[in-house]
Coordinates of C-alpha atoms in Angstrom, one line a residue:
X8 CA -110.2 37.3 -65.6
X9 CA -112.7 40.3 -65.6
X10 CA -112.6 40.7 -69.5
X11 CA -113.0 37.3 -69.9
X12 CA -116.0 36.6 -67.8
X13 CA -117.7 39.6 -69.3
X14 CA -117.5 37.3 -72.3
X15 CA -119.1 34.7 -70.9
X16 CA -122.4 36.4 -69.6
X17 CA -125.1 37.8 -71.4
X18 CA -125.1 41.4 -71.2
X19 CA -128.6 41.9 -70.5
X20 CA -128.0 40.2 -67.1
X21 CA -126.0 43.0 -66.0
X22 CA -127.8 45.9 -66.7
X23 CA -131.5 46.1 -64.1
X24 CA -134.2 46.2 -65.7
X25 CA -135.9 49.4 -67.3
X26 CA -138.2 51.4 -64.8
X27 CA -141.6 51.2 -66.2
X28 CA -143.3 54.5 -67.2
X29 CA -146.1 53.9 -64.6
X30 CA -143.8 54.4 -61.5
X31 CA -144.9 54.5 -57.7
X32 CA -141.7 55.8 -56.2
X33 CA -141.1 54.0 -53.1
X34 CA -138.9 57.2 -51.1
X35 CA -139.0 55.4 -47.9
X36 CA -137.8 52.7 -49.3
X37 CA -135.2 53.6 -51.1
X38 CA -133.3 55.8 -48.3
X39 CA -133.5 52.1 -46.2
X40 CA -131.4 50.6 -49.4
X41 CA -129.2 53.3 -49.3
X42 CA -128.2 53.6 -45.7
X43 CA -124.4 54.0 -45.1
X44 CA -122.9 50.9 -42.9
X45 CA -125.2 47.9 -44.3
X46 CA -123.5 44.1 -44.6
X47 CA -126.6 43.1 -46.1
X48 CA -129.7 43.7 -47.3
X49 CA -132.4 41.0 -48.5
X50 CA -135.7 42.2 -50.4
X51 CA -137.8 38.8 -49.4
X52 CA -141.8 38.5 -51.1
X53 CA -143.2 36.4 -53.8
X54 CA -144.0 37.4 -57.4
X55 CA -145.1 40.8 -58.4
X56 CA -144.6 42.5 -55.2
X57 CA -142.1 45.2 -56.9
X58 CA -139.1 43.8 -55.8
X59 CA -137.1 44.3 -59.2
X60 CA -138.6 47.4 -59.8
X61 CA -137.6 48.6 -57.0
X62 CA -133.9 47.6 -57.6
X63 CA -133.6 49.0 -60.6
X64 CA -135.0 52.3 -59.3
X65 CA -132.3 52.1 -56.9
X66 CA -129.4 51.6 -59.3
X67 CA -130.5 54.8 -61.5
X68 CA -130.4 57.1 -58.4
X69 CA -127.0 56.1 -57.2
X70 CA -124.2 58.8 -57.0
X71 CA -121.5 58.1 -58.6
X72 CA -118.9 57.7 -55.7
X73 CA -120.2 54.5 -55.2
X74 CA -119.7 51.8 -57.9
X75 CA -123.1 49.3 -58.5
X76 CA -122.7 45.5 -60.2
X77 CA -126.0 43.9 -60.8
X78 CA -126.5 40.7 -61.3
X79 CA -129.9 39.1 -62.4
X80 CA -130.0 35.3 -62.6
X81 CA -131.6 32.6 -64.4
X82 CA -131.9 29.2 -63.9
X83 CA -128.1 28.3 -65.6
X84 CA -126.7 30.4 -62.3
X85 CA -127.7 27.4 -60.6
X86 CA -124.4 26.1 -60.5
X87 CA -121.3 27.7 -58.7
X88 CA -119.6 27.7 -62.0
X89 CA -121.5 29.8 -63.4
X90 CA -123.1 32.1 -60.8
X91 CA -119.7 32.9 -59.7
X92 CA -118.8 34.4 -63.3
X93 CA -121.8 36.1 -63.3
X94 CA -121.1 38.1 -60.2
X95 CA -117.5 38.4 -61.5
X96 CA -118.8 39.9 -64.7
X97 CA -121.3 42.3 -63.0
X98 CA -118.5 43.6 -61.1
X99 CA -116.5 44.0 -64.3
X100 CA -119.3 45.8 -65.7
X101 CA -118.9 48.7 -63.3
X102 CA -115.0 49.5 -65.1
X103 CA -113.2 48.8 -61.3
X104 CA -110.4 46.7 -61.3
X105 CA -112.0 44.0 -58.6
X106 CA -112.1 40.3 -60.0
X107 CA -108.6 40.5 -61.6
X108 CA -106.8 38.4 -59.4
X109 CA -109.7 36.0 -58.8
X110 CA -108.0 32.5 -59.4
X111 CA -107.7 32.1 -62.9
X112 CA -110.8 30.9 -63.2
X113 CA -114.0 29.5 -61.9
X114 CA -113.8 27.4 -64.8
X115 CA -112.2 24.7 -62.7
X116 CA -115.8 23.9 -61.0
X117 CA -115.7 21.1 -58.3
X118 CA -117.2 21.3 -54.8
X119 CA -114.5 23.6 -53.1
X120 CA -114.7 26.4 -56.2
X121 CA -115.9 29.1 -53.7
X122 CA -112.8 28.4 -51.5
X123 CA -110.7 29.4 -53.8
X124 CA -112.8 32.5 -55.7
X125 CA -114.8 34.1 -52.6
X126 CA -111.8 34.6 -50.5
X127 CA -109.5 36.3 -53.2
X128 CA -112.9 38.1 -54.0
X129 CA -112.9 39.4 -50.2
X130 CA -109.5 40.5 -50.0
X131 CA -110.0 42.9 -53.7
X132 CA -113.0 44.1 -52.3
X133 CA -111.3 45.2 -49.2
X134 CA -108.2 46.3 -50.8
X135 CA -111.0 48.9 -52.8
X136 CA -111.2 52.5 -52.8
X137 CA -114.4 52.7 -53.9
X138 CA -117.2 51.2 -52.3
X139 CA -119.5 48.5 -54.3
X140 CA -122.4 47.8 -54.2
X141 CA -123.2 43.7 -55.5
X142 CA -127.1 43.1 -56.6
X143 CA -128.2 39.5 -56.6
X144 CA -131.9 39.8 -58.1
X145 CA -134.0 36.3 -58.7
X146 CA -131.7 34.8 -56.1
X147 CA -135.0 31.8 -55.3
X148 CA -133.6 30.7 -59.0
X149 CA -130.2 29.0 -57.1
X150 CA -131.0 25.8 -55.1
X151 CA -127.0 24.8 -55.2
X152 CA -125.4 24.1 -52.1
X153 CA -122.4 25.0 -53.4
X154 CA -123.3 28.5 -54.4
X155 CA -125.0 29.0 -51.1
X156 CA -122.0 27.9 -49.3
X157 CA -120.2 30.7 -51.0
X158 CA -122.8 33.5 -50.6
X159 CA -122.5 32.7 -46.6
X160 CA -118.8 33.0 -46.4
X161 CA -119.1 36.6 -48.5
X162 CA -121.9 37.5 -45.9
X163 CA -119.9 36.5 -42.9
X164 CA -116.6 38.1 -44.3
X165 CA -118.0 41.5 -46.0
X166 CA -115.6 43.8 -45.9
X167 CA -116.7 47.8 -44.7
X168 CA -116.5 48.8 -48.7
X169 CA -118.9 46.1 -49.6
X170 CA -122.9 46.1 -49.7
X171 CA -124.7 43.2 -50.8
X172 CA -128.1 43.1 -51.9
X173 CA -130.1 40.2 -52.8
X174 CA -133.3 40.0 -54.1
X175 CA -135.7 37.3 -53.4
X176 CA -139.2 35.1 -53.5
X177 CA -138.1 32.3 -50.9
X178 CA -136.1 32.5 -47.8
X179 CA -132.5 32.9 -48.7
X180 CA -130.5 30.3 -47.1
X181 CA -127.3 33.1 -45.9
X182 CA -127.2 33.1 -42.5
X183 CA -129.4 35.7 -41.9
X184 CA -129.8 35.2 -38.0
X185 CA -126.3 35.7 -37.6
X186 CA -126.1 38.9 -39.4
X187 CA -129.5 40.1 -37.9
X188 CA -127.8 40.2 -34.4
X189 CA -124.6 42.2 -35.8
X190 CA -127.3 44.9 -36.8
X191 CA -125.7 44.7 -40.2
X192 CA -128.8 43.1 -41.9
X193 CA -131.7 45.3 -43.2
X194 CA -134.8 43.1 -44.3
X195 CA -137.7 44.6 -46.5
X196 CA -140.3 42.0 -47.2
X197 CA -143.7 42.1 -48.3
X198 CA -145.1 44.0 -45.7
X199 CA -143.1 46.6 -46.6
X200 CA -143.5 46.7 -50.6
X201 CA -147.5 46.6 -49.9
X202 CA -148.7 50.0 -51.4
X203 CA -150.4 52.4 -49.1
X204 CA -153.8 53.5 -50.0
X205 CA -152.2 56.7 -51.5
X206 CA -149.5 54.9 -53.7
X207 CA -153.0 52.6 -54.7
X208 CA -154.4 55.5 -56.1
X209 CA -151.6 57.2 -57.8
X210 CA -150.7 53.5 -59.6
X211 CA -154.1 53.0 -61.0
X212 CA -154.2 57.3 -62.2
X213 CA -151.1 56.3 -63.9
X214 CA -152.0 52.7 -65.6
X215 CA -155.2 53.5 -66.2
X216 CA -155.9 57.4 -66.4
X217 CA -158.9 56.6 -63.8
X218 CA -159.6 59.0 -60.9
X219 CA -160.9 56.2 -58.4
X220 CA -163.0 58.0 -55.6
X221 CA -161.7 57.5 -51.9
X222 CA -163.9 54.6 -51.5
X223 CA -163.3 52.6 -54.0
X224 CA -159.2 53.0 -53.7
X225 CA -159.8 52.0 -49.9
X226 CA -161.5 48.7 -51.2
X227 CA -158.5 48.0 -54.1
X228 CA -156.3 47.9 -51.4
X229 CA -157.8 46.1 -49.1
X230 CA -158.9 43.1 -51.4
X231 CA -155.0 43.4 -53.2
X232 CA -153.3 43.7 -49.8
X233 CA -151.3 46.7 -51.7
X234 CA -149.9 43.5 -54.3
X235 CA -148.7 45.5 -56.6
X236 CA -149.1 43.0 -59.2
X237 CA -152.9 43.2 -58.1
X238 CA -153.4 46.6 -58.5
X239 CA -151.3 46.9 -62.1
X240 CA -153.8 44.0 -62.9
X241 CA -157.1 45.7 -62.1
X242 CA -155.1 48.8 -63.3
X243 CA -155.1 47.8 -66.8
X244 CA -158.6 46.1 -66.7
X245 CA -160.0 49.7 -65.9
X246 CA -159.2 50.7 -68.8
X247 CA -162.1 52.2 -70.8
X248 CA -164.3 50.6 -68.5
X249 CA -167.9 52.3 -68.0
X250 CA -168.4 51.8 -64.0
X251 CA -164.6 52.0 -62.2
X252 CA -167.0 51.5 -59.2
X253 CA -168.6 48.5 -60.1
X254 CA -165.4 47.0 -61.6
X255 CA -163.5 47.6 -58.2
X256 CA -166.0 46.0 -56.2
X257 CA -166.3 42.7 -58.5
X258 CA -162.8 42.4 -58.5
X259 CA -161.2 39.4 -56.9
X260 CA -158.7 36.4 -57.3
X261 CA -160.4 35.2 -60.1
X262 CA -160.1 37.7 -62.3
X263 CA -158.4 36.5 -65.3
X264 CA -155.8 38.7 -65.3
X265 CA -155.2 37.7 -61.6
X266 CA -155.2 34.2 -63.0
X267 CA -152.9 34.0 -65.7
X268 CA -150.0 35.7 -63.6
X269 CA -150.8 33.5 -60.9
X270 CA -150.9 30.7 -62.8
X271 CA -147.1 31.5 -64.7
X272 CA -145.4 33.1 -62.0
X273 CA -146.0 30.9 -59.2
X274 CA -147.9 27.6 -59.9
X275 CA -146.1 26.8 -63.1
X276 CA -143.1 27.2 -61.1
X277 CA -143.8 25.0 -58.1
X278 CA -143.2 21.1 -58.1
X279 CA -146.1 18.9 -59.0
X280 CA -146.8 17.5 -55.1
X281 CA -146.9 20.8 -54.1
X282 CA -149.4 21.4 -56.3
X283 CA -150.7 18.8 -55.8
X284 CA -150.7 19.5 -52.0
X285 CA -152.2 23.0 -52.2
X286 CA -155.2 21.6 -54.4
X287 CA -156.4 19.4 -52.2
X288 CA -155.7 21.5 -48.5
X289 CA -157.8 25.0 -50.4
X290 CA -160.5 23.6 -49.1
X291 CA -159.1 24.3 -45.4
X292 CA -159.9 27.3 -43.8
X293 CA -156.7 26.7 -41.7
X294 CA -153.6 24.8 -42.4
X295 CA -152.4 22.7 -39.8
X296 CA -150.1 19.2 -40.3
X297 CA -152.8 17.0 -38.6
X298 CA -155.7 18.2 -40.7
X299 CA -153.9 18.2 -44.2
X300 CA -152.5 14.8 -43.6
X301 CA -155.6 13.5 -43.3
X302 CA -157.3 15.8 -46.1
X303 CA -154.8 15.0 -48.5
X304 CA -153.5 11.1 -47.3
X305 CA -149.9 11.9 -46.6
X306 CA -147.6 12.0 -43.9
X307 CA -145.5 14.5 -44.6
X308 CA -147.7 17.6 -44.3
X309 CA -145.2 19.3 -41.9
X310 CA -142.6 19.2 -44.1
X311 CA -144.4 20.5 -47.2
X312 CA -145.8 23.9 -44.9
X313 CA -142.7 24.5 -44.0
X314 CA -141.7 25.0 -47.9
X315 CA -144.6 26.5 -48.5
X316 CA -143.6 29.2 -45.9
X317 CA -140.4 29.2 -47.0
X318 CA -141.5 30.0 -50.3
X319 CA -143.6 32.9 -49.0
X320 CA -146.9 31.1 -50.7
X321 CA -149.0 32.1 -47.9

């Protein structure tokens, strides 16, 4: 089953993503992923808050008694079909033994495909010598039911020498409550990823070669909130520029750079009422049901905040 599913995925899915050269290392961070004893761990924060990076900083620096399958997803894993082979071929991909006496194959599909691969996954993974670690980057990419149904019964029946890690930009639907009161659950969000005035400074040294006085790297990260996309942005913009100073304190949202990855990263990837729904309510200095029902001629206001927060928009 292992060799075969290998077959079936694109390689490049199972490998994390390079480390850029212009690396922050996030220490802290990294010693939380690593702690001994996890269940679970979610990394939960919308685009270009470092949350792939960060994996695949992670993967390099593990020792090598413990065996790492990463899986990134696209939108085909939306479908239990084929998200299942993917995690079957990412464990492959590490050389263990674990998959092989998965049913003969999640080729089968149907609504009850998890019942029959996630259990038989369980008992291999418990039957280990090795512990494994299992990375799930892009996981917002899988809206299927099915799939999710699956993911919950892996989280509630994690055996001591798995560690799952799954990596983010909306609310993962897994049960997290329950596994938050087991203490098994560690959650890093974007509060955590937000870079510290120090990490600020060193990012832009390193994108840009600019020495930004005390000052101005206080101001970066305050109007970027330590977004890490933000400060790569105005990073890069700074550049060859004449007056670091004056650049710093004209930056903003609108910058074009700012724009664009807005723009592909999360508006190109929302529906067109939600949009359409954010268009019209920008106008509000707060959000409240009431208010953008009547700004915007709807009735379903409530509904559409709580996906935006789901979503991690705000």
């Amino acid at each position: 089953m292992s060799d075969r599913a290998v077959g079936d995925v694109v390689v490049t899915k199972l490998v994390p993503p390079p480390v850029p050269a212009a690396l922050v290392r996030r220490r802290s961070l990294l010693r939380r992923i690593a702690t001994r004893g996890r269940r679970l761990t979610v990394v939960v924060a919308p685009a270009g808050w470092g949350k792939s990076t960060l994996l695949a900083e992670w993967c390099a620096a593990q020792p090598t008694d413990r065996a790492v399958a990463f899986a990134g997803l696209d939108r085909l894993d939306d479908d239990p079909v084929r998200f299942w082979t993917t995690v079957l071929a990412a464990l492959s991909a590490t050389g263990l033994e674990i998959g092989t006496r998965v049913p003969a194959s999640p080729q089968a599909g149907g609504p009850g495909l998890w019942q029959a691969v996630v259990p038989a996954l369980v008992n291999e993974l418990a039957a280990s010598d090795t512990e494994v670690v299992v990375v799930i980057d892009d996981y917002h990419r899988v809206s299927d039911d099915g799939v999710h149904s699956g993911m919950r019964y892996l989280v509630d029946h994690t055996p001591q020498t798995l560690h799952l890690v799954v990596s983010t930009r909306r609310e993962p639907p897994l049960g997290l409550a329950r596994v938050r009161a087991t203490g098994y659950l560690d959650e890093i969000r974007a509060a955590d990823l937000a870079l510290e005035t120090r990490e600020t400074a060193r990012l832009v040294r390193l994108v840009s070669g600019v020495e930004l006085d005390g000052a101005d790297v206080a101001l970066l990260r305050a109007k970027t909130e330590g977004w890490p996309a933000g400060v790569q942005l105005a990073a890069l913009s700074l550049r060859h520029h004449p007056d670091p100073g004056g650049f710093v304190q004209r930056f903003a949202g609108d910058h074009r750079h700012v724009v664009d990855f807005l723009t592909a990263e999360v508006l190109a990837r929302l529906s067109a009422e939600l949009r359409w729904f954010l268009l019209r309510c920008s106008i509000l200095d707060w959000l409240e049901a009431g208010v953008c029902d009547a700004v915007v001629g709807s009735d379903d206001a409530a509904g559409l905040l709580r996906e935006v927060e789901a979503l991690n928009l705000f």
